[in-house]
């Protein structure tokens, strides 16, 4: 339901945040995020166009986050690559329905709205600070504390 | 976010409910739902395979609902044609994450879960009985009551 492109874009953004303030090349991001490099470069171009990342050429070039993690809602990342489309008018173009959706399309739109709100209300900083689980992109399997109880 | 196929399948199911108990041919459903006939026949085949509609050949043949509207959750229709896929294991295959998702994938899965629950908790009968709005698939623009106040 959430596209592969959305998944990849969120991985890339998390990768840049984890490595901040160092710039990361497409190849470096591809390695950490396990996204095919050609696919990733399209995703990065979309993020760049949306103003979410900076791109700089040169020996120390690469991508950096253009926003602070606490000012970057996940919804901005989603909408930069594969925008969430609400149902705003009757998909059947029935004149009597118009923008006042029938019960079927109202329910469908409400479902889409809950996803939109969930991503709008979550910042990148919140995802990074969430300690209730493993760290995004980082394998911590070798760092588990030993349970002595 | 919800695919065209999901939208079409829900229209077709509502169409059959509106015309019940009469069987509806692919051509009849296509006309009411405004779904291209070739696309619709694939959707109907999926609904048939999932046991949500009956198909009968012959002069009075066509499709009918295989379940009562109050026993048919919208999620069954969605999952018959384009299943909602939850994130159950780490998409990066990180051993340390496994089925205990990191904060990023947990949030993504939670968003998907809200949609799954919304469709699981809504029956076709509820959509049909909802009087707070126009009737699905039916254009009521010429049937508005005159407001004399």
XYZ file of C-alpha atoms in Angstrom:
298
model
C 0.000 0.000 0.000
C 2.968 2.268 0.670
C 5.070 2.090 -2.456
C 8.613 0.840 -2.772
C 9.593 4.392 -3.718
C 8.222 5.738 -0.435
C 10.078 3.059 1.494
C 13.336 3.859 -0.310
C 12.981 7.623 0.175
C 12.409 7.229 3.903
C 15.469 4.981 4.161
C 17.595 7.551 2.324
C 16.443 10.378 4.574
C 17.178 8.338 7.702
C 20.609 7.489 6.287
C 21.442 11.174 5.759
C 20.256 11.988 9.284
C 22.368 9.210 10.789
C 25.490 10.480 8.988
C 24.793 14.208 9.407
C 26.508 16.593 8.908
C 28.691 14.536 6.534
C 27.579 14.523 2.912
C 26.791 11.083 1.516
C 27.206 10.045 -2.101
C 24.601 8.089 -3.991
C 26.845 5.018 -3.758
C 27.235 5.384 0.000
C 23.510 5.810 0.567
C 22.751 2.879 -1.748
C 25.017 0.632 0.285
C 23.503 1.511 3.651
C 19.898 1.553 2.479
C 20.224 -1.513 0.214
C 18.483 0.387 -2.571
C 19.631 -0.248 -6.179
C 21.844 2.734 -7.098
C 19.986 3.638 -10.299
C 16.631 3.584 -8.512
C 18.108 5.563 -5.614
C 19.418 8.328 -7.874
C 15.867 8.971 -9.104
C 14.605 9.040 -5.537
C 17.365 11.482 -4.536
C 16.521 13.698 -7.506
C 12.905 13.872 -6.316
C 13.993 14.691 -2.768
C 16.294 17.370 -4.164
C 13.544 18.913 -6.298
C 11.280 19.023 -3.234
C 13.965 20.883 -1.302
C 14.434 18.170 1.298
C 18.096 17.484 0.502
C 21.019 19.530 -0.727
C 23.254 18.156 -3.449
C 26.859 19.269 -3.852
C 29.398 18.173 -6.455
C 33.085 17.706 -5.852
C 35.451 15.515 -3.834
C 33.598 16.123 -0.564
C 30.253 16.365 -2.321
C 27.131 14.360 -1.909
C 23.745 14.757 -0.311
C 22.903 16.373 3.005
C 19.594 17.047 4.708
C 18.190 20.464 3.862
C 16.032 20.573 6.978
C 16.520 19.867 10.638
C 15.085 16.475 11.603
C 12.654 18.091 14.036
C 11.288 20.274 11.242
C 10.913 17.489 8.710
C 7.616 15.586 8.782
C 7.644 12.128 7.210
C 4.731 13.281 5.055
C 7.056 15.700 3.241
C 9.286 12.798 2.263
C 6.327 10.700 1.127
C 4.812 13.524 -0.884
C 8.152 14.364 -2.507
C 8.349 10.969 -4.203
C 4.847 9.458 -4.359
C 2.242 11.943 -3.156
C -0.663 10.708 -1.083
C -3.755 11.503 -3.109
C -6.946 12.154 -1.197
C -10.320 11.560 -2.864
C -11.606 15.093 -3.228
C -14.323 14.687 -5.833
C -16.495 11.789 -6.970
C -14.265 9.407 -8.974
C -17.305 8.542 -11.120
C -17.915 12.232 -11.878
C -21.511 11.954 -10.726
C -22.856 15.519 -10.606
C -24.956 14.773 -7.527
C -21.907 13.633 -5.607
C -19.311 16.245 -6.546
C -17.190 17.146 -3.553
C -19.739 15.725 -1.128
C -18.595 12.147 -1.390
C -20.914 9.158 -1.146
C -20.503 6.781 1.828
C -18.156 4.509 -0.135
C -15.719 7.178 -1.246
C -15.971 9.036 2.052
C -14.810 5.893 3.838
C -12.009 5.350 1.351
C -10.892 8.950 1.760
C -11.054 8.683 5.543
C -8.716 5.693 5.393
C -6.251 7.623 3.234
C -6.570 10.585 5.611
C -5.501 8.518 8.619
C -2.276 7.586 6.830
C -1.697 11.181 5.758
C -2.169 12.374 9.333
C 0.098 9.688 10.776
C 2.941 10.813 8.519
C 2.146 14.513 8.963
C 2.326 14.158 12.730
C 5.658 12.337 12.828
C 8.948 14.136 12.409
C 12.198 12.527 11.376
C 13.596 13.532 14.782
C 10.897 11.493 16.523
C 11.763 8.399 14.507
C 15.463 8.810 15.283
C 14.861 9.449 18.996
C 12.502 6.510 19.435
C 14.411 4.152 21.705
C 11.679 1.567 21.890
C 13.261 -0.765 19.378
C 16.238 -1.025 17.074
C 17.755 1.928 15.263
C 16.611 2.431 11.651
C 19.102 1.043 9.100
C 21.524 -0.077 11.815
C 21.946 -3.730 12.605
C 22.327 -4.018 16.345
C 22.262 -7.806 16.481
C 25.835 -7.940 17.724
C 25.350 -5.230 20.311
C 22.661 -6.816 22.412
C 23.244 -6.513 26.117
C 23.623 -9.853 27.842
C 20.681 -10.746 30.000
C 22.159 -11.989 33.286
C 18.881 -12.520 35.114
C -2.526 4.974 -2.197
C -5.559 2.763 -2.684
C -5.171 1.297 -6.137
C -7.481 1.731 -9.075
C -8.191 -1.990 -8.843
C -9.411 -1.623 -5.262
C -11.623 1.282 -6.264
C -13.101 -0.689 -9.166
C -13.719 -3.809 -7.070
C -15.567 -1.829 -4.414
C -17.715 -0.188 -7.085
C -18.570 -3.580 -8.566
C -19.551 -5.018 -5.194
C -21.758 -2.002 -4.436
C -23.348 -2.372 -7.881
C -24.240 -6.021 -7.224
C -25.669 -5.114 -3.814
C -27.794 -2.327 -5.300
C -29.251 -4.689 -7.917
C -29.560 -7.747 -5.662
C -30.942 -10.381 -6.083
C -30.784 -9.862 -9.868
C -27.642 -11.160 -11.558
C -25.632 -8.531 -13.417
C -23.523 -9.177 -16.491
C -20.040 -7.793 -16.902
C -21.430 -5.289 -19.424
C -24.145 -4.119 -17.046
C -21.703 -3.692 -14.152
C -19.218 -1.890 -16.410
C -21.872 0.611 -17.439
C -22.981 1.446 -13.899
C -19.492 1.491 -12.385
C -17.834 3.256 -15.349
C -15.064 0.668 -15.318
C -13.594 -0.438 -18.688
C -15.166 -3.851 -19.451
C -11.873 -5.683 -20.016
C -10.433 -4.374 -16.742
C -13.671 -5.183 -14.953
C -13.702 -8.793 -16.116
C -10.318 -9.318 -14.445
C -11.590 -7.712 -11.259
C -14.707 -9.915 -11.308
C -12.548 -13.001 -11.834
C -10.552 -12.094 -8.707
C -13.741 -11.541 -6.703
C -15.055 -14.874 -7.959
C -11.848 -16.703 -6.998
C -12.061 -15.182 -3.526
C -15.624 -16.478 -3.167
C -17.185 -13.032 -2.869
C -19.377 -13.321 -5.970
C -21.149 -16.133 -7.769
C -20.926 -16.377 -11.525
C -23.593 -18.093 -13.597
C -23.715 -18.605 -17.350
C -26.843 -18.504 -19.477
C -29.595 -16.106 -20.524
C -30.304 -14.977 -16.956
C -26.702 -15.392 -15.913
C -24.247 -12.944 -14.512
C -22.737 -12.112 -11.172
C -24.427 -12.046 -7.797
C -23.093 -11.431 -4.307
C -22.005 -14.622 -2.577
C -22.342 -13.090 0.884
C -24.908 -11.010 2.692
C -23.887 -7.331 2.819
C -23.820 -7.384 6.613
C -21.374 -10.287 6.533
C -19.049 -8.788 3.951
C -16.281 -6.528 5.271
C -14.770 -4.086 2.790
C -11.377 -5.553 3.667
C -12.388 -8.855 2.023
C -13.018 -7.009 -1.220
C -9.734 -5.130 -0.987
C -7.755 -8.257 -0.182
C -9.410 -10.214 -3.008
C -7.967 -7.899 -5.644
C -4.959 -6.055 -4.177
C -4.113 -7.384 -0.719
C -3.006 -4.947 1.950
C 0.503 -6.024 2.877
C 1.610 -5.312 6.419
C 5.327 -4.946 7.193
C 5.986 -8.057 9.230
C 9.759 -8.352 9.043
C 12.580 -5.878 8.460
C 12.504 -4.936 4.751
C 16.304 -4.564 4.879
C 16.653 -8.095 6.284
C 18.723 -6.809 9.187
C 19.115 -9.737 11.593
C 18.903 -7.455 14.629
C 15.542 -6.120 13.506
C 13.769 -9.250 12.316
C 10.119 -9.165 13.354
C 10.778 -6.474 15.965
C 10.628 -3.558 13.581
C 12.712 -0.407 13.965
C 10.904 2.894 14.682
C 10.702 3.737 10.970
C 9.125 0.501 9.823
C 6.947 0.255 12.916
C 5.435 3.623 12.063
C 4.948 2.634 8.450
C 3.272 -0.597 9.505
C 1.059 1.252 11.984
C -0.140 3.502 9.179
C -0.981 0.479 7.024
C -2.684 -1.139 10.006
C -5.068 1.798 10.470
C -6.253 1.385 6.881
C -6.589 -2.373 7.297
C -8.659 -1.894 10.444
C -10.870 0.766 8.867
C -11.802 -1.627 6.055
C -12.051 -4.627 8.374
C -14.495 -2.777 10.608
C -16.815 -1.631 7.819
C -19.346 -3.929 6.219
C -20.927 -3.439 2.830
C -24.283 -3.140 4.614
C -23.008 -0.161 6.613
C -21.927 1.629 3.458
C -25.305 1.002 1.821
C -27.272 2.062 4.899
C -25.294 5.255 5.447
C -27.818 7.991 4.780
C -25.451 10.836 5.538
C -24.670 11.603 1.921
C -25.463 10.415 -1.566
C -25.953 6.788 -2.501
C -22.891 5.009 -3.934
C -22.966 4.810 -7.766
C -26.344 6.558 -7.959
C -26.583 10.087 -9.222
C -29.209 11.811 -7.137
C -28.678 15.287 -8.553
C -32.139 15.285 -10.128
C -33.856 13.884 -7.060
C -33.004 16.573 -4.556
C -35.877 17.551 -2.368
C -36.866 21.177 -2.697
C -36.007 23.250 0.303
C -39.095 25.336 1.081
C -37.785 27.008 4.202
